[in-house]
mmCIF file of C-alpha atoms in Angstrom:
data_model
loop_
_atom_site.group_PDB
_atom_site.id
_atom_site.type_symbol
_atom_site.label_atom_id
_atom_site.label_comp_id
_atom_site.label_asym_id
_atom_site.label_seq_id
_atom_site.Cartn_x
_atom_site.Cartn_y
_atom_site.Cartn_z
ATOM 1 C CA MET A 9 -40.390 -7.600 -20.472
ATOM 2 C CA GLN A 10 -36.851 -6.311 -20.633
ATOM 3 C CA SER A 11 -34.278 -8.261 -22.586
ATOM 4 C CA ILE A 12 -31.422 -9.973 -20.759
ATOM 5 C CA HIS A 13 -29.026 -7.616 -22.537
ATOM 6 C CA GLU A 14 -30.875 -4.601 -21.101
ATOM 7 C CA ILE A 15 -30.916 -6.130 -17.628
ATOM 8 C CA LYS A 16 -27.204 -6.877 -17.883
ATOM 9 C CA LYS A 17 -26.534 -3.190 -18.648
ATOM 10 C CA GLN A 18 -28.583 -2.213 -15.584
ATOM 11 C CA PHE A 19 -26.522 -4.444 -13.337
ATOM 12 C CA ALA A 20 -23.236 -3.291 -14.861
ATOM 13 C CA SER A 21 -23.989 0.411 -14.267
ATOM 14 C CA ALA A 22 -25.598 0.053 -10.819
ATOM 15 C CA ASP A 23 -24.007 1.301 -7.623
ATOM 16 C CA GLU A 24 -23.980 -0.904 -4.537
ATOM 17 C CA ALA A 25 -27.329 0.265 -3.159
ATOM 18 C CA SER A 26 -28.989 -0.164 -6.547
ATOM 19 C CA LEU A 27 -27.616 -3.690 -6.874
ATOM 20 C CA PHE A 28 -29.625 -4.829 -3.856
ATOM 21 C CA GLN A 29 -32.763 -3.355 -5.432
ATOM 22 C CA LEU A 30 -32.058 -5.039 -8.772
ATOM 23 C CA LEU A 31 -31.460 -8.396 -7.122
ATOM 24 C CA GLU A 32 -34.818 -8.128 -5.394
ATOM 25 C CA SER A 33 -36.606 -6.901 -8.516
ATOM 26 C CA TYR A 34 -35.413 -9.753 -10.736
ATOM 27 C CA ALA A 35 -35.348 -12.553 -8.144
ATOM 28 C CA LYS A 36 -38.485 -14.151 -9.627
ATOM 29 C CA ASP A 37 -37.354 -13.876 -13.247
ATOM 30 C CA GLU A 38 -36.834 -17.523 -14.159
ATOM 31 C CA ARG A 39 -34.789 -16.972 -17.308
ATOM 32 C CA SER A 40 -31.420 -18.687 -16.958
ATOM 33 C CA GLY A 41 -29.542 -15.609 -18.164
ATOM 34 C CA VAL A 42 -31.137 -13.445 -15.482
ATOM 35 C CA GLN A 43 -30.542 -16.043 -12.774
ATOM 36 C CA SER A 44 -26.894 -16.219 -13.861
ATOM 37 C CA LEU A 45 -26.605 -12.431 -13.504
ATOM 38 C CA ILE A 46 -28.210 -12.600 -10.073
ATOM 39 C CA ALA A 47 -25.765 -15.281 -8.940
ATOM 40 C CA GLN A 48 -22.823 -13.278 -10.300
ATOM 41 C CA TYR A 49 -23.753 -10.077 -8.501
ATOM 42 C CA ARG A 50 -24.664 -11.843 -5.275
ATOM 43 C CA LYS A 51 -21.130 -13.209 -5.256
ATOM 44 C CA LYS A 52 -19.806 -9.694 -5.893
ATOM 45 C CA LEU A 53 -21.730 -8.310 -2.927
ATOM 46 C CA GLU A 54 -20.576 -11.207 -0.768
ATOM 47 C CA ARG A 55 -16.960 -10.464 -1.689
ATOM 48 C CA LEU A 56 -17.519 -6.843 -0.683
ATOM 49 C CA ARG A 57 -18.989 -7.923 2.640
ATOM 50 C CA THR A 58 -15.998 -10.191 3.289
ATOM 51 C CA GLU A 59 -13.581 -7.424 2.326
ATOM 52 C CA ARG A 60 -15.241 -4.960 4.695
ATOM 53 C CA GLU A 61 -14.972 -7.469 7.514
ATOM 54 C CA ARG A 62 -11.245 -7.807 6.784
ATOM 55 C CA LEU A 63 -10.813 -4.039 6.775
ATOM 56 C CA GLU A 64 -12.616 -3.776 10.100
ATOM 57 C CA ARG A 65 -10.209 -6.309 11.623
ATOM 58 C CA MET A 66 -7.366 -4.081 10.392
ATOM 59 C CA ARG A 67 -8.819 -1.112 12.280
ATOM 60 C CA ILE A 68 -8.367 -2.700 15.697
ATOM 61 C CA TYR A 69 -5.371 -0.544 16.645
ATOM 62 C CA GLU A 70 -6.877 2.599 15.141
ATOM 63 C CA HIS A 71 -10.039 2.079 17.213
ATOM 64 C CA LYS A 72 -8.000 1.314 20.337
ATOM 65 C CA TYR A 73 -6.148 4.646 20.250
ATOM 66 C CA GLU A 74 -8.461 7.003 18.341
ATOM 67 C CA ASP A 75 -9.818 8.624 21.517
ATOM 68 C CA LEU A 76 -6.307 9.935 22.221
ATOM 69 C CA GLY A 77 -6.283 11.996 19.015
ATOM 70 C CA LEU A 78 -5.135 11.475 15.446
ATOM 71 C CA VAL A 79 -3.566 8.082 14.759
ATOM 72 C CA CYS A 80 -0.756 7.794 12.215
ATOM 73 C CA GLY A 81 0.693 4.705 10.579
ATOM 74 C CA ILE A 82 4.301 4.665 9.437
ATOM 75 C CA ASP A 83 6.336 2.176 7.405
ATOM 76 C CA GLU A 84 9.343 1.954 5.126
ATOM 77 C CA ALA A 85 10.363 0.390 1.837
ATOM 78 C CA GLY A 86 13.852 -0.487 0.723
ATOM 79 C CA ARG A 87 15.868 -1.545 3.724
ATOM 80 C CA GLY A 88 17.252 -4.602 1.960
ATOM 81 C CA PRO A 89 18.257 -3.567 -1.591
ATOM 82 C CA LEU A 90 21.800 -3.103 -2.802
ATOM 83 C CA ALA A 91 20.931 0.180 -4.509
ATOM 84 C CA GLY A 92 18.623 3.151 -4.178
ATOM 85 C CA PRO A 93 17.194 5.044 -1.215
ATOM 86 C CA VAL A 94 15.222 3.828 1.752
ATOM 87 C CA VAL A 95 11.794 5.512 1.715
ATOM 88 C CA ALA A 96 9.295 5.997 4.545
ATOM 89 C CA GLY A 97 5.601 6.822 4.397
ATOM 90 C CA ALA A 98 3.408 8.228 7.163
ATOM 91 C CA VAL A 99 -0.390 8.388 6.858
ATOM 92 C CA ILE A 100 -3.255 9.684 8.996
ATOM 93 C CA LEU A 101 -6.578 8.267 7.802
ATOM 94 C CA PRO A 102 -10.015 9.536 8.862
ATOM 95 C CA ARG A 103 -11.942 7.407 11.319
ATOM 96 C CA ASP A 104 -13.636 4.481 9.555
ATOM 97 C CA CYS A 105 -12.057 5.473 6.245
ATOM 98 C CA GLU A 106 -12.876 2.858 3.601
ATOM 99 C CA ILE A 107 -10.178 2.028 1.087
ATOM 100 C CA LEU A 108 -11.140 -1.318 -0.362
ATOM 101 C CA TYR A 109 -8.380 -3.912 -0.816
ATOM 102 C CA LEU A 110 -5.821 -1.899 1.145
ATOM 103 C CA ASN A 111 -3.267 -4.288 2.596
ATOM 104 C CA ASP A 112 0.432 -4.781 3.239
ATOM 105 C CA SER A 113 2.054 -3.491 0.050
ATOM 106 C CA LYS A 114 3.987 -6.746 -0.376
ATOM 107 C CA LYS A 115 0.687 -8.618 -0.770
ATOM 108 C CA LEU A 116 -0.558 -6.356 -3.571
ATOM 109 C CA SER A 117 0.159 -6.282 -7.286
ATOM 110 C CA ALA A 118 2.009 -3.281 -8.698
ATOM 111 C CA ALA A 119 -1.161 -2.185 -10.505
ATOM 112 C CA ARG A 120 -3.222 -2.367 -7.303
ATOM 113 C CA ARG A 121 -0.574 -0.418 -5.373
ATOM 114 C CA GLU A 122 -0.668 2.332 -7.989
ATOM 115 C CA GLU A 123 -4.462 2.575 -7.697
ATOM 116 C CA LEU A 124 -4.330 2.657 -3.915
ATOM 117 C CA PHE A 125 -1.513 5.226 -3.912
ATOM 118 C CA ASP A 126 -3.832 7.839 -5.395
ATOM 119 C CA GLU A 127 -6.827 6.842 -3.268
ATOM 120 C CA ILE A 128 -4.794 7.004 -0.046
ATOM 121 C CA GLN A 129 -3.580 10.495 -0.880
ATOM 122 C CA ASP A 130 -7.102 11.613 -1.790
ATOM 123 C CA LYS A 131 -8.679 10.295 1.411
ATOM 124 C CA ALA A 132 -5.934 10.849 3.993
ATOM 125 C CA ILE A 133 -6.166 13.637 6.543
ATOM 126 C CA ALA A 134 -2.421 14.025 6.063
ATOM 127 C CA TYR A 135 0.483 12.054 4.636
ATOM 128 C CA GLY A 136 4.243 12.482 4.443
ATOM 129 C CA ILE A 137 7.138 10.901 2.566
ATOM 130 C CA GLY A 138 10.745 10.800 3.738
ATOM 131 C CA MET A 139 13.852 9.181 2.348
ATOM 132 C CA ALA A 140 17.551 8.624 2.927
ATOM 133 C CA SER A 141 19.994 8.364 0.042
ATOM 134 C CA PRO A 142 22.445 5.497 -0.557
ATOM 135 C CA ALA A 143 25.283 7.776 0.575
ATOM 136 C CA ARG A 144 23.439 8.528 3.806
ATOM 137 C CA ILE A 145 22.822 4.816 4.348
ATOM 138 C CA ASP A 146 26.555 4.166 3.970
ATOM 139 C CA GLU A 147 27.338 7.032 6.325
ATOM 140 C CA ILE A 148 25.080 6.181 9.270
ATOM 141 C CA ASN A 149 23.921 2.558 8.526
ATOM 142 C CA ILE A 150 20.589 1.359 7.211
ATOM 143 C CA LEU A 151 18.748 1.290 10.537
ATOM 144 C CA GLN A 152 19.630 4.876 11.435
ATOM 145 C CA ALA A 153 18.918 5.983 7.858
ATOM 146 C CA THR A 154 15.502 4.336 8.078
ATOM 147 C CA TYR A 155 14.744 6.197 11.308
ATOM 148 C CA GLU A 156 15.864 9.429 9.645
ATOM 149 C CA ALA A 157 13.541 8.834 6.681
ATOM 150 C CA MET A 158 10.683 8.119 9.081
ATOM 151 C CA ARG A 159 11.288 11.321 11.038
ATOM 152 C CA GLU A 160 11.285 13.241 7.758
ATOM 153 C CA ALA A 161 7.973 11.640 6.764
ATOM 154 C CA LEU A 162 6.469 12.612 10.123
ATOM 155 C CA SER A 163 7.724 16.179 9.852
ATOM 156 C CA GLY A 164 5.629 16.640 6.699
ATOM 157 C CA LEU A 165 2.333 15.889 8.445
ATOM 158 C CA ASP A 166 -0.117 18.718 9.033
ATOM 159 C CA PRO A 167 -1.856 18.236 11.409
ATOM 160 C CA GLN A 168 0.508 16.220 13.567
ATOM 161 C CA PRO A 169 -0.745 12.968 15.126
ATOM 162 C CA SER A 170 -1.000 12.018 18.795
ATOM 163 C CA VAL A 171 -0.320 8.295 18.317
ATOM 164 C CA LEU A 172 2.103 6.537 15.991
ATOM 165 C CA LEU A 173 1.529 2.951 14.883
ATOM 166 C CA ASN A 174 4.848 1.427 13.779
ATOM 167 C CA ASP A 175 5.698 -1.772 11.980
ATOM 168 C CA ALA A 176 7.687 -3.410 14.819
ATOM 169 C CA VAL A 177 10.065 -0.504 15.543
ATOM 170 C CA THR A 178 10.295 2.401 17.967
ATOM 171 C CA ILE A 179 11.733 5.500 16.320
ATOM 172 C CA PRO A 180 14.280 7.469 18.378
ATOM 173 C CA GLU A 181 13.811 11.224 18.852
ATOM 174 C CA VAL A 182 10.052 11.117 18.228
ATOM 175 C CA ALA A 183 7.987 12.576 21.076
ATOM 176 C CA LEU A 184 4.764 10.700 20.342
ATOM 177 C CA LEU A 185 3.097 7.694 21.885
ATOM 178 C CA GLN A 186 4.513 4.896 19.724
ATOM 179 C CA VAL A 187 2.887 1.483 19.355
ATOM 180 C CA PRO A 188 5.215 -1.080 17.734
ATOM 181 C CA ILE A 189 3.211 -3.857 16.041
ATOM 182 C CA ILE A 190 4.987 -6.944 14.748
ATOM 183 C CA GLY A 191 3.746 -7.507 11.206
ATOM 184 C CA GLY A 192 1.943 -4.198 11.479
ATOM 185 C CA ASP A 193 1.579 -3.601 7.744
ATOM 186 C CA GLY A 194 -0.786 -6.574 7.661
ATOM 187 C CA LYS A 195 -2.622 -5.703 10.900
ATOM 188 C CA SER A 196 -3.197 -1.946 10.732
ATOM 189 C CA LEU A 197 -4.854 0.002 7.918
ATOM 190 C CA SER A 198 -2.768 3.077 8.681
ATOM 191 C CA ILE A 199 0.503 1.167 8.510
ATOM 192 C CA ALA A 200 -0.664 -0.613 5.352
ATOM 193 C CA ALA A 201 -1.423 2.764 3.771
ATOM 194 C CA ALA A 202 2.022 4.026 4.756
ATOM 195 C CA SER A 203 3.625 0.900 3.287
ATOM 196 C CA VAL A 204 1.883 1.509 -0.046
ATOM 197 C CA LEU A 205 3.001 5.144 -0.216
ATOM 198 C CA ALA A 206 6.579 4.174 0.613
ATOM 199 C CA LYS A 207 6.686 1.247 -1.820
ATOM 200 C CA VAL A 208 5.156 3.069 -4.784
ATOM 201 C CA THR A 209 7.343 6.139 -4.242
ATOM 202 C CA ARG A 210 10.483 4.023 -4.101
ATOM 203 C CA ASP A 211 9.507 1.896 -7.102
ATOM 204 C CA ARG A 212 8.941 5.023 -9.171
ATOM 205 C CA ILE A 213 12.375 6.318 -8.183
ATOM 206 C CA MET A 214 14.007 3.055 -9.225
ATOM 207 C CA ILE A 215 12.177 3.092 -12.565
ATOM 208 C CA GLU A 216 13.640 6.547 -13.185
ATOM 209 C CA TYR A 217 17.111 5.232 -12.301
ATOM 210 C CA ASP A 218 16.563 2.430 -14.798
ATOM 211 C CA ARG A 219 16.430 5.054 -17.543
ATOM 212 C CA ILE A 220 19.773 6.443 -16.393
ATOM 213 C CA PHE A 221 21.461 3.064 -15.850
ATOM 214 C CA PRO A 222 19.572 0.707 -18.230
ATOM 215 C CA GLU A 223 22.140 -2.100 -18.068
ATOM 216 C CA TYR A 224 21.339 -2.829 -14.393
ATOM 217 C CA GLY A 225 17.625 -3.621 -14.741
ATOM 218 C CA PHE A 226 16.486 -1.439 -11.841
ATOM 219 C CA ALA A 227 12.926 -1.269 -13.207
ATOM 220 C CA SER A 228 12.481 -5.009 -12.708
ATOM 221 C CA HIS A 229 14.292 -5.761 -9.433
ATOM 222 C CA LYS A 230 14.137 -2.277 -7.854
ATOM 223 C CA GLY A 231 17.719 -2.583 -6.593
ATOM 224 C CA TYR A 232 17.299 -5.859 -4.729
ATOM 225 C CA GLY A 233 19.989 -8.504 -5.039
ATOM 226 C CA SER A 234 18.573 -10.580 -7.875
ATOM 227 C CA ALA A 235 20.882 -12.795 -9.905
ATOM 228 C CA ALA A 236 20.615 -10.428 -12.878
ATOM 229 C CA HIS A 237 21.445 -7.426 -10.707
ATOM 230 C CA ILE A 238 24.489 -9.103 -9.150
ATOM 231 C CA GLU A 239 25.692 -10.192 -12.574
ATOM 232 C CA ALA A 240 25.386 -6.607 -13.877
ATOM 233 C CA LEU A 241 27.138 -5.284 -10.785
ATOM 234 C CA LYS A 242 30.074 -7.627 -11.343
ATOM 235 C CA LYS A 243 30.211 -6.789 -15.049
ATOM 236 C CA TYR A 244 29.799 -2.999 -14.927
ATOM 237 C CA GLY A 245 30.777 -2.104 -11.369
ATOM 238 C CA PRO A 246 28.754 0.022 -8.947
ATOM 239 C CA THR A 247 26.742 3.087 -9.892
ATOM 240 C CA PRO A 248 26.425 6.217 -7.749
ATOM 241 C CA ILE A 249 23.155 4.835 -6.364
ATOM 242 C CA HIS A 250 24.645 1.589 -5.058
ATOM 243 C CA ARG A 251 25.119 1.233 -1.320
ATOM 244 C CA THR A 252 28.845 0.676 -0.883
ATOM 245 C CA SER A 253 28.292 -0.917 2.522
ATOM 246 C CA PHE A 254 25.974 -3.514 0.962
ATOM 247 C CA ILE A 255 27.963 -4.661 -2.087
ATOM 248 C CA GLY A 256 31.363 -5.651 -0.677
ATOM 249 C CA HIS A 257 30.736 -9.335 -1.452
ATOM 250 C CA PHE A 258 30.059 -8.639 -5.117
ATOM 251 C CA VAL A 259 32.670 -6.100 -6.270
#
């Protein structure tokens, strides 16, 4: 008879298909340690089942339009901050692509977003990133700058999509079927993937700016109007990456 330690190693190294076999093989082993392992891994498989059901609910728009051709999700990060660019992501995922725990980037930890960033890029048919600088935001306003960043993200896609799933907006000058979805980054896998690419890209940019302007704390607040950021802005004045049109109340 195998020791519980040996059985534990089997469970720990097993893939999903093997887990089902192990659960069946050891179901009649009455040792409490084995039964505890069985309960633990049954819960793990149940969590996976629940997660896959959630992901399937987030494919509703992709399934609705997939017969028209490639479906792309698009989203932005950074419309609200006082500093830094606005960044857009656009992603075309394969049909029934599985990226576990993919969700609206705002609902994910920074560590999870970083993991998903690489997985999205690995699995995507195509993806694009676009951005508009603080100076461009001041020049044409944040909404138009956001549209510009989105058009840039779309221009980097190869192949090009037939359908564009948007998070609540319709982008001017884009000759695609556009489907605006309110709260889309929590309802569409493609938009969620785009939101992760945009958020991680922008966060990395702001971390780099933190090295250049360490007194402002960009690595922690990413340019948003936190109390510490506003205090630093009042004390040191604006940097070249601040949006002049956003900071009139503070300087």
